[in-house]
mmCIF file of C-alpha atoms in Angstrom:
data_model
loop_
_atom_site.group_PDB
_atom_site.id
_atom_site.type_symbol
_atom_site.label_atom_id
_atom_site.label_comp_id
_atom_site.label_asym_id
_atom_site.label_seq_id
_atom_site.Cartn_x
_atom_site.Cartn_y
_atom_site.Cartn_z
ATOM 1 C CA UNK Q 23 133.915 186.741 -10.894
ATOM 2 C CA UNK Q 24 132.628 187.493 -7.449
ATOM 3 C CA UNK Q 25 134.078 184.201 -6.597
ATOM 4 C CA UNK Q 26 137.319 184.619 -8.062
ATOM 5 C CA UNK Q 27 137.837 187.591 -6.201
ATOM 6 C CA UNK Q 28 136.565 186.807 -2.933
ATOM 7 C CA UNK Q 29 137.497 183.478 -2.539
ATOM 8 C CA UNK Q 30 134.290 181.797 -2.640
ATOM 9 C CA UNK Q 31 132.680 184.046 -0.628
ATOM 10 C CA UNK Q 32 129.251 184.121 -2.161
ATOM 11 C CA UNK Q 33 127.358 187.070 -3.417
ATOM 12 C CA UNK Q 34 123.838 187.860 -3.256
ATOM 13 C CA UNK Q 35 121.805 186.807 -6.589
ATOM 14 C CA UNK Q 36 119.722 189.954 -6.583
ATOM 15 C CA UNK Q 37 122.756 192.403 -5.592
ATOM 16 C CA UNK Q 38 124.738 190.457 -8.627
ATOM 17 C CA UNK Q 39 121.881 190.875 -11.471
ATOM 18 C CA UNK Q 40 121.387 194.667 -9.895
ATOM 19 C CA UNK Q 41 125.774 195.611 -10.120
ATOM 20 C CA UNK Q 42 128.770 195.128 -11.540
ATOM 21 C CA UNK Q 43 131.427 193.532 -9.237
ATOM 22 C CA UNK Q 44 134.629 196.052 -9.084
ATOM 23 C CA UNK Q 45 136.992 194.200 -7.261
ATOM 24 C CA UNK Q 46 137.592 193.178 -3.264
ATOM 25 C CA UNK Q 47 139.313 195.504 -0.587
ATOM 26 C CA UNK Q 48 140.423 194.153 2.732
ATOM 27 C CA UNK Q 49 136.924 193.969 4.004
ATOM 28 C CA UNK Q 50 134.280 194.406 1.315
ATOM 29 C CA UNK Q 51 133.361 193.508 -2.326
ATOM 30 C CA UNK Q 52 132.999 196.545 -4.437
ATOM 31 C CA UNK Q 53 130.230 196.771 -6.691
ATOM 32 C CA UNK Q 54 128.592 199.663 -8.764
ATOM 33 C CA UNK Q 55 125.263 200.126 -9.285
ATOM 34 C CA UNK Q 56 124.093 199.626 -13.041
ATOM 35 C CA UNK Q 57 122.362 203.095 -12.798
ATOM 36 C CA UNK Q 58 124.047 206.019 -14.924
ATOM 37 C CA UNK Q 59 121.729 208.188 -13.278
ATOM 38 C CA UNK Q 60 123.918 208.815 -9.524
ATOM 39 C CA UNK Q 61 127.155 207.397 -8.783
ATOM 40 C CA UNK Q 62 126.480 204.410 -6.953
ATOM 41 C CA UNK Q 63 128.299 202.266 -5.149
ATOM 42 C CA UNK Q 64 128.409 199.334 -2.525
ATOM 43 C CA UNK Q 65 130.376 197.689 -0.099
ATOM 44 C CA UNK Q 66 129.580 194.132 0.675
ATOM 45 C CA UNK Q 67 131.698 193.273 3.504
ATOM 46 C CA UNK Q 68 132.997 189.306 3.618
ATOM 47 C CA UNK Q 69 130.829 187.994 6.764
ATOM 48 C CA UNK Q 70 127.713 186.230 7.456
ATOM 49 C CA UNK Q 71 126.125 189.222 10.174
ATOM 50 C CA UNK Q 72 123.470 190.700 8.491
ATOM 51 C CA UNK Q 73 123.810 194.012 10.526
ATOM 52 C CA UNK Q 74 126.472 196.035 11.246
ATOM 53 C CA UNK Q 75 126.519 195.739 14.810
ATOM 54 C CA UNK Q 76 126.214 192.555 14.886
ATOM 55 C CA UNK Q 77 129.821 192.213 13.023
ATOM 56 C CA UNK Q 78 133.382 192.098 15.035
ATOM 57 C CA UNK Q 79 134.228 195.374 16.080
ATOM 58 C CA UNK Q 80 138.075 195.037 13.952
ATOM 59 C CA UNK Q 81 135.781 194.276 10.912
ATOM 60 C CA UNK Q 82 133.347 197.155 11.874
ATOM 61 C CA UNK Q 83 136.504 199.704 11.728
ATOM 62 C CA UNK Q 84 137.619 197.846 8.634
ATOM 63 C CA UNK Q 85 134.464 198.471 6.987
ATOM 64 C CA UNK Q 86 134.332 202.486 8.095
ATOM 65 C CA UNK Q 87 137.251 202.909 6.888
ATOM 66 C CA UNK Q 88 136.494 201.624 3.396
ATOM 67 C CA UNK Q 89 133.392 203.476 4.106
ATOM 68 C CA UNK Q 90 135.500 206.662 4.078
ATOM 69 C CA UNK Q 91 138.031 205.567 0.960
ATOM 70 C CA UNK Q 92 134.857 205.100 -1.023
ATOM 71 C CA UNK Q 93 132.913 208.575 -0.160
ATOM 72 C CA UNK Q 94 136.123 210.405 -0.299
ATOM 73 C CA UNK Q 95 136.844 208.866 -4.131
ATOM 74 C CA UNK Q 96 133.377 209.518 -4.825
ATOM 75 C CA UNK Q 97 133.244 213.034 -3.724
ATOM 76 C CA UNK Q 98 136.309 213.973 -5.557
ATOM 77 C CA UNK Q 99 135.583 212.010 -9.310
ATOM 78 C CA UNK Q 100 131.637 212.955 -9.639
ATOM 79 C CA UNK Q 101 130.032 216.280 -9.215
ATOM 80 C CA UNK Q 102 128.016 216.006 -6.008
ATOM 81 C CA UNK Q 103 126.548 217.865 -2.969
ATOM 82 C CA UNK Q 104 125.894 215.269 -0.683
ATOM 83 C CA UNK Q 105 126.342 211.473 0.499
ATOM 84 C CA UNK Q 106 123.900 209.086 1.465
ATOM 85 C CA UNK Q 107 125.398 206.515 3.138
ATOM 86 C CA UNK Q 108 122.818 203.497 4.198
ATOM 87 C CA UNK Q 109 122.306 199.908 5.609
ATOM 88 C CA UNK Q 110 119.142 199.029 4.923
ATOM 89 C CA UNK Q 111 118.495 195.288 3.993
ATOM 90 C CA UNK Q 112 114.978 195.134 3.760
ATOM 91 C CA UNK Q 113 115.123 193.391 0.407
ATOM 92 C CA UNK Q 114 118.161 192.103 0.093
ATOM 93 C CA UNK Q 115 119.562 190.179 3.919
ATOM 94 C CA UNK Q 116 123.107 190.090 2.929
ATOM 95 C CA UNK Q 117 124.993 192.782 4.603
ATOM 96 C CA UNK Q 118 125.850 195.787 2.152
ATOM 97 C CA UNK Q 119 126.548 199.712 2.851
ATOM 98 C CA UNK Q 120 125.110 202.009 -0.451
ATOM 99 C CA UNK Q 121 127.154 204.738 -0.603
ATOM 100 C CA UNK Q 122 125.271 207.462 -3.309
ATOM 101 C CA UNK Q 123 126.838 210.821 -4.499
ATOM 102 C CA UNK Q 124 123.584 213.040 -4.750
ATOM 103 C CA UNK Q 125 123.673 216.082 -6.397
ATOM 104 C CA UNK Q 126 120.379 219.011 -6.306
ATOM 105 C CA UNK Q 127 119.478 218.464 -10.112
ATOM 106 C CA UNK Q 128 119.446 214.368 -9.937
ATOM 107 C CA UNK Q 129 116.332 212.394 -10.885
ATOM 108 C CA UNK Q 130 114.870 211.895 -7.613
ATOM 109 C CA UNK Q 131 116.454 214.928 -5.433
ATOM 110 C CA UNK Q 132 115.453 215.448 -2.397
ATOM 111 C CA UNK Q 133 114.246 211.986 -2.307
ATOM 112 C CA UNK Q 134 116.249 208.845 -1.333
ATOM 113 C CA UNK Q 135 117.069 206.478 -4.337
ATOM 114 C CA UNK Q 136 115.657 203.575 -2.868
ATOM 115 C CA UNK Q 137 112.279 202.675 -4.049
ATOM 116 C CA UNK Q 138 113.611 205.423 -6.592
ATOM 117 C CA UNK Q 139 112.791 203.414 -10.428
ATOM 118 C CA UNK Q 140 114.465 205.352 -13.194
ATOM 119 C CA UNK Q 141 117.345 203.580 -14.331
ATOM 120 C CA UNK Q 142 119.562 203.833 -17.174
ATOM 121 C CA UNK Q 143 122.827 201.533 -17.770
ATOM 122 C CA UNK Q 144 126.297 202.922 -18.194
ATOM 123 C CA UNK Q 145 128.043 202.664 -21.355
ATOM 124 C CA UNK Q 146 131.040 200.394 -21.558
ATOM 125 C CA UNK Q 147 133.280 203.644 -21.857
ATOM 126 C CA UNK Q 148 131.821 205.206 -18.523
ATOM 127 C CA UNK Q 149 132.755 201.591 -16.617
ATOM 128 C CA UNK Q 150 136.027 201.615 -18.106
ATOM 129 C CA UNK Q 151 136.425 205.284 -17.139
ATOM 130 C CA UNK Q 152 135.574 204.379 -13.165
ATOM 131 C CA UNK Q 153 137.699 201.190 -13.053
ATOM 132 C CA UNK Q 154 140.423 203.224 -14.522
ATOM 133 C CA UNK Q 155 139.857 205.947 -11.821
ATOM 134 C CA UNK Q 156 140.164 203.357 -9.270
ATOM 135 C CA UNK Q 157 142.975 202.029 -10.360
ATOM 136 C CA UNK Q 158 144.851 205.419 -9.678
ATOM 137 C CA UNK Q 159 143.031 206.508 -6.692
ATOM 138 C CA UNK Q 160 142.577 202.971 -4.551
ATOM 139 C CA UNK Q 161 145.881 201.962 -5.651
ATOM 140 C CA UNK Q 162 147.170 199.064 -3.380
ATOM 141 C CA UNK Q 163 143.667 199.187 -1.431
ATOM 142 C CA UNK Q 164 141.756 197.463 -4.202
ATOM 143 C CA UNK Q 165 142.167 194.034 -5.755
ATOM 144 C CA UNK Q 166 140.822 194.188 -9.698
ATOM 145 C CA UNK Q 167 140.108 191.544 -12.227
ATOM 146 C CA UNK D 11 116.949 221.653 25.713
ATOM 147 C CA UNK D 12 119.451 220.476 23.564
ATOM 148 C CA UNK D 13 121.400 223.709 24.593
ATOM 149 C CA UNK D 14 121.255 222.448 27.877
ATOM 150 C CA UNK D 15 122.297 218.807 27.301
ATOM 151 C CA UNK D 16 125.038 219.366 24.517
ATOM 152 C CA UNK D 17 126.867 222.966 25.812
ATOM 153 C CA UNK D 18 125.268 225.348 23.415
ATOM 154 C CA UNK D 19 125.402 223.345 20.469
ATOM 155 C CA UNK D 20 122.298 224.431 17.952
ATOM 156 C CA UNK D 21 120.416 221.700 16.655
ATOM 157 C CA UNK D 22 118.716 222.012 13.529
ATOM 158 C CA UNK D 23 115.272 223.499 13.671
ATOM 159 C CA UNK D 24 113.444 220.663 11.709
ATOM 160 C CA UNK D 25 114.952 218.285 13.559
ATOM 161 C CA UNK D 26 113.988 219.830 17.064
ATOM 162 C CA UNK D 27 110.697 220.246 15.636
ATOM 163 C CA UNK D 28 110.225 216.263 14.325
ATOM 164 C CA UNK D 29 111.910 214.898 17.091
ATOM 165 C CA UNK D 30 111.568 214.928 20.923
ATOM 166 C CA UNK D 31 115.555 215.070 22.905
ATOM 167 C CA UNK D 32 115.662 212.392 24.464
ATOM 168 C CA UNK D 33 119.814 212.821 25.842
ATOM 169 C CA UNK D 34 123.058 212.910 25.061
ATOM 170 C CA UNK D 35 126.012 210.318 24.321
ATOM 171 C CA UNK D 36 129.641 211.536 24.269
ATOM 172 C CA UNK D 37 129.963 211.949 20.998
ATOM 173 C CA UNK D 38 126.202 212.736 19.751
ATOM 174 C CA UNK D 39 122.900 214.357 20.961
ATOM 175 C CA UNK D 40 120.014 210.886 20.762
ATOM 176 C CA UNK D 41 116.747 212.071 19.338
ATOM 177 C CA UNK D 42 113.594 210.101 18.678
ATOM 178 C CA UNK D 43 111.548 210.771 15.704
ATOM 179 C CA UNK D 44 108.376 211.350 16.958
ATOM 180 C CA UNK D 45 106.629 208.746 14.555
ATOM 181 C CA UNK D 46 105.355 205.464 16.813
ATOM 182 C CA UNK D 47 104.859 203.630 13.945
ATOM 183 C CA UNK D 48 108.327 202.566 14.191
ATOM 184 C CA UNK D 49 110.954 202.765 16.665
ATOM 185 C CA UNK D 50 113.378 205.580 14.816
ATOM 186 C CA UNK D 51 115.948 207.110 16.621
ATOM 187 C CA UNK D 52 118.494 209.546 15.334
ATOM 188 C CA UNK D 53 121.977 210.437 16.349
ATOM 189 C CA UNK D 54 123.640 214.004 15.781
ATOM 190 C CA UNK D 55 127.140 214.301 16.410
ATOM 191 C CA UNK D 56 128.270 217.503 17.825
ATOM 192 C CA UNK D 57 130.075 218.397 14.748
ATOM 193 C CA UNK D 58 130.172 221.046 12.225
ATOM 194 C CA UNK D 59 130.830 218.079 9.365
ATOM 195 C CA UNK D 60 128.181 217.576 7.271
ATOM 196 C CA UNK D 61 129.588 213.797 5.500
ATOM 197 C CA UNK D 62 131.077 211.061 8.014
ATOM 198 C CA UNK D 63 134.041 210.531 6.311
ATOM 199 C CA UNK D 64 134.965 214.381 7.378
ATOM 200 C CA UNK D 65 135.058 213.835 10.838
ATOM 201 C CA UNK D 66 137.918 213.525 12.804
ATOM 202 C CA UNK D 67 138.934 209.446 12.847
ATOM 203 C CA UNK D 68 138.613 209.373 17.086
ATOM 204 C CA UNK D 69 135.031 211.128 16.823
ATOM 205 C CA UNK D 70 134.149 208.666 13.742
ATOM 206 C CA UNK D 71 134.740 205.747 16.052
ATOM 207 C CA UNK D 72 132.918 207.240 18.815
ATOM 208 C CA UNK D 73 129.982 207.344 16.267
ATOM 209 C CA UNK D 74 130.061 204.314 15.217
ATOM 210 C CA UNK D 75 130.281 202.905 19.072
ATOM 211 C CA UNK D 76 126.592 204.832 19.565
ATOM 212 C CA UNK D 77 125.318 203.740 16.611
ATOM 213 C CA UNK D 78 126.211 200.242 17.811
ATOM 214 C CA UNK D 79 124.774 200.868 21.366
ATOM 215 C CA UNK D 80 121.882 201.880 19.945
ATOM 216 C CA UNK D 81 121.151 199.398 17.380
ATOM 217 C CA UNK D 82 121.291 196.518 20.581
ATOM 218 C CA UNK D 83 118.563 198.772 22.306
ATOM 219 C CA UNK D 84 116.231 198.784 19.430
ATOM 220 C CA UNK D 85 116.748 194.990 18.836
ATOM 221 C CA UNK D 86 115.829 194.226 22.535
ATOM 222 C CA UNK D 87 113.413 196.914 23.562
ATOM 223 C CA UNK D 88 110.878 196.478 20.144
ATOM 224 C CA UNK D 89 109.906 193.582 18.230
ATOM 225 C CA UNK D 90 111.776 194.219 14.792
ATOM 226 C CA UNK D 91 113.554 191.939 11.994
ATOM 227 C CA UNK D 92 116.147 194.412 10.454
ATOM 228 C CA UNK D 93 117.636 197.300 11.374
ATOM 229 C CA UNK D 94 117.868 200.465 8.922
ATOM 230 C CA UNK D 95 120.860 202.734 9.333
ATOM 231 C CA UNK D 96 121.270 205.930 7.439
ATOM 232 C CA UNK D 97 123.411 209.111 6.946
ATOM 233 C CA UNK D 98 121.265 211.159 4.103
ATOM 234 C CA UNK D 99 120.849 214.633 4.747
ATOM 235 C CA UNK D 100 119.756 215.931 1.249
ATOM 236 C CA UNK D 101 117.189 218.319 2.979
ATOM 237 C CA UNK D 102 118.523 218.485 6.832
ATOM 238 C CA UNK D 103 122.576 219.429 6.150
ATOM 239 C CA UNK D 104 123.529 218.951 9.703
ATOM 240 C CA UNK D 105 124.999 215.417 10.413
ATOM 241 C CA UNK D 106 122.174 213.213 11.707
ATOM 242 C CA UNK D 107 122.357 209.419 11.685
ATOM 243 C CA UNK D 108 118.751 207.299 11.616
ATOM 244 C CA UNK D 109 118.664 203.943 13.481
ATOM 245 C CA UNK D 110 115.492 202.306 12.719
ATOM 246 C CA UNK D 111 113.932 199.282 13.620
ATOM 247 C CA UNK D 112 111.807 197.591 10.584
ATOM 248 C CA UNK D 113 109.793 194.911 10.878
ATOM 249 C CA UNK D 114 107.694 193.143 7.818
ATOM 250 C CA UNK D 115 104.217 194.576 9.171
ATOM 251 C CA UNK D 116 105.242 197.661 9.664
ATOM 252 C CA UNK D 117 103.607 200.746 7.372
ATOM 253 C CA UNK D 118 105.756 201.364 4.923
ATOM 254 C CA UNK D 119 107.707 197.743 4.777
ATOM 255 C CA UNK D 120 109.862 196.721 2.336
ATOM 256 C CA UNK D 121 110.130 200.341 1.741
ATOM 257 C CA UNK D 122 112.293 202.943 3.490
ATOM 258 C CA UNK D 123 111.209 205.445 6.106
ATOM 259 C CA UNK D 124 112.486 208.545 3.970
ATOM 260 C CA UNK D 125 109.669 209.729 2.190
ATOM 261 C CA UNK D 126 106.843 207.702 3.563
ATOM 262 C CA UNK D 127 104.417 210.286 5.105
ATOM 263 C CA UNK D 128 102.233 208.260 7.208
ATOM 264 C CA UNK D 129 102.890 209.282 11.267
ATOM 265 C CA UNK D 130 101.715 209.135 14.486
ATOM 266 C CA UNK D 131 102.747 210.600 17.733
ATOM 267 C CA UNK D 132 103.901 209.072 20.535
ATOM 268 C CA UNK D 133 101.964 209.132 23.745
ATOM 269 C CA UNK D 134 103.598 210.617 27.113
ATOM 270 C CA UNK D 135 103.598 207.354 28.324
ATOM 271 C CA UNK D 136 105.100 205.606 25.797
ATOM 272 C CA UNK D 137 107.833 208.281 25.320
ATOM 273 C CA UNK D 138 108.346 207.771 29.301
ATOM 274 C CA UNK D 139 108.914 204.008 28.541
ATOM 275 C CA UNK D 140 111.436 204.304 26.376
ATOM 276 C CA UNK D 141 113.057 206.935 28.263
ATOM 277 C CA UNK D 142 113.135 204.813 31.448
ATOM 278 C CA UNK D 143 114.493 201.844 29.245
ATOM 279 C CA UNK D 144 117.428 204.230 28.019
ATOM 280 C CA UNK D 145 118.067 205.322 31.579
ATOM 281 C CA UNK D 146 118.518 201.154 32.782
ATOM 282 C CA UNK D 147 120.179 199.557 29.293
ATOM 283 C CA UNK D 148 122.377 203.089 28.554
ATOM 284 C CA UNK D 149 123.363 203.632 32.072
ATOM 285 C CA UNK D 150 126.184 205.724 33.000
ATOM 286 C CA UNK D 151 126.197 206.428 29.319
ATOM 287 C CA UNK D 152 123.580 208.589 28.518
ATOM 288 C CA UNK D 153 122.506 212.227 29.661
ATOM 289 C CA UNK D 154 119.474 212.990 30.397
ATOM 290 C CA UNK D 155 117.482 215.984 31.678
#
């Protein structure tokens, strides 16, 4: 599906067992966390740099700026208090931005959720419910299967 | 200090008390944690938003700009292998971004820096090093007292 959608760009193995693949904006593949537990999402922007810096500074904006569509939906569909928004790479080398809705009563509050190990899937409904959100609130910015 | 460098604007007491001042960008005060364990600076931009996507878009890209300055100083002034970049703020609610050089030996690899409690402070002549490397690779860009 990544494939489809990117046009062969190819995703990480580890990112693709961990997510769900929600579609492709101008820059980035969007992909959701399998974890019910925080709203969870990532951008995987379509380039080989493995830091951000490191990218051209057109696709740099690019990316920001999906940065901002993404905390901006996120903020206004789930109830949160905060946003952590991260590069980190450590694991995984491809290039991807986390962008978490925290909220005080979460599982691991004040903590970060990496390293973080409770998990729990979403239901089919829930996914529908998000892509379905998307749909309405990324309209024209976001390419779905 | 950071009175002095940033015109009255009030940085956060845990993050005066964590982190030594070490200047200031247009767009953001440039702290260093005070962990020499790894290189971990942090950016705060003078702003009363608390989430990135709420800034205004000219002082986003000025953000981004440091953040990209200051990524190419940690990759050539310390030996690292990926750089960590963060925007979290679930216990500190002023803006603050963390630019941190990882590298596989270091304490708390694969892991993040959030949470990890091992530290140890910098030396004066270590935090003079770095400051006189800011002052030759930041020139012209950087305040300093």
């Amino acid at each position: 599906m990544a494939e489809d959608i990117a046009d062969g760009f190819e995703l990480d193995a580890r990112l693709a067992g961990d997510c769900l693949i929600l579609g492709k904006l101008d820059c980035s593949l969007l992909l959701l966390m399998n974890n019910a537990l925080v709203p969870w999402f990532i951008l995987v922007p379509v380039t080989q740099a493995t830091e951000i810096y490191q990218m051209p500074e057109e696709q740099q904006a690019q990316l920001l700026e999906e940065i901002n569509l993404l905390s901006d939906f996120i903020n206004s569909e789930f109830s949160i208090e905060k946003l952590n928004v991260a590069a980190i790479g450590n694991i995984v080398k491809q290039l991807h931005l986390h962008i978490v809705g925290r909220h005080s009563s979460d599982f691991c509050w004040p903590g970060v959720v990496w390293g973080a190990e409770q998990s729990e899937p979403y239901s089919d409904a829930e996914i529908k419910r998000i892509k379905e959100s998307l749909k309405i609130r990324l309209k024209g910015r976001i390419k779905m299967n």
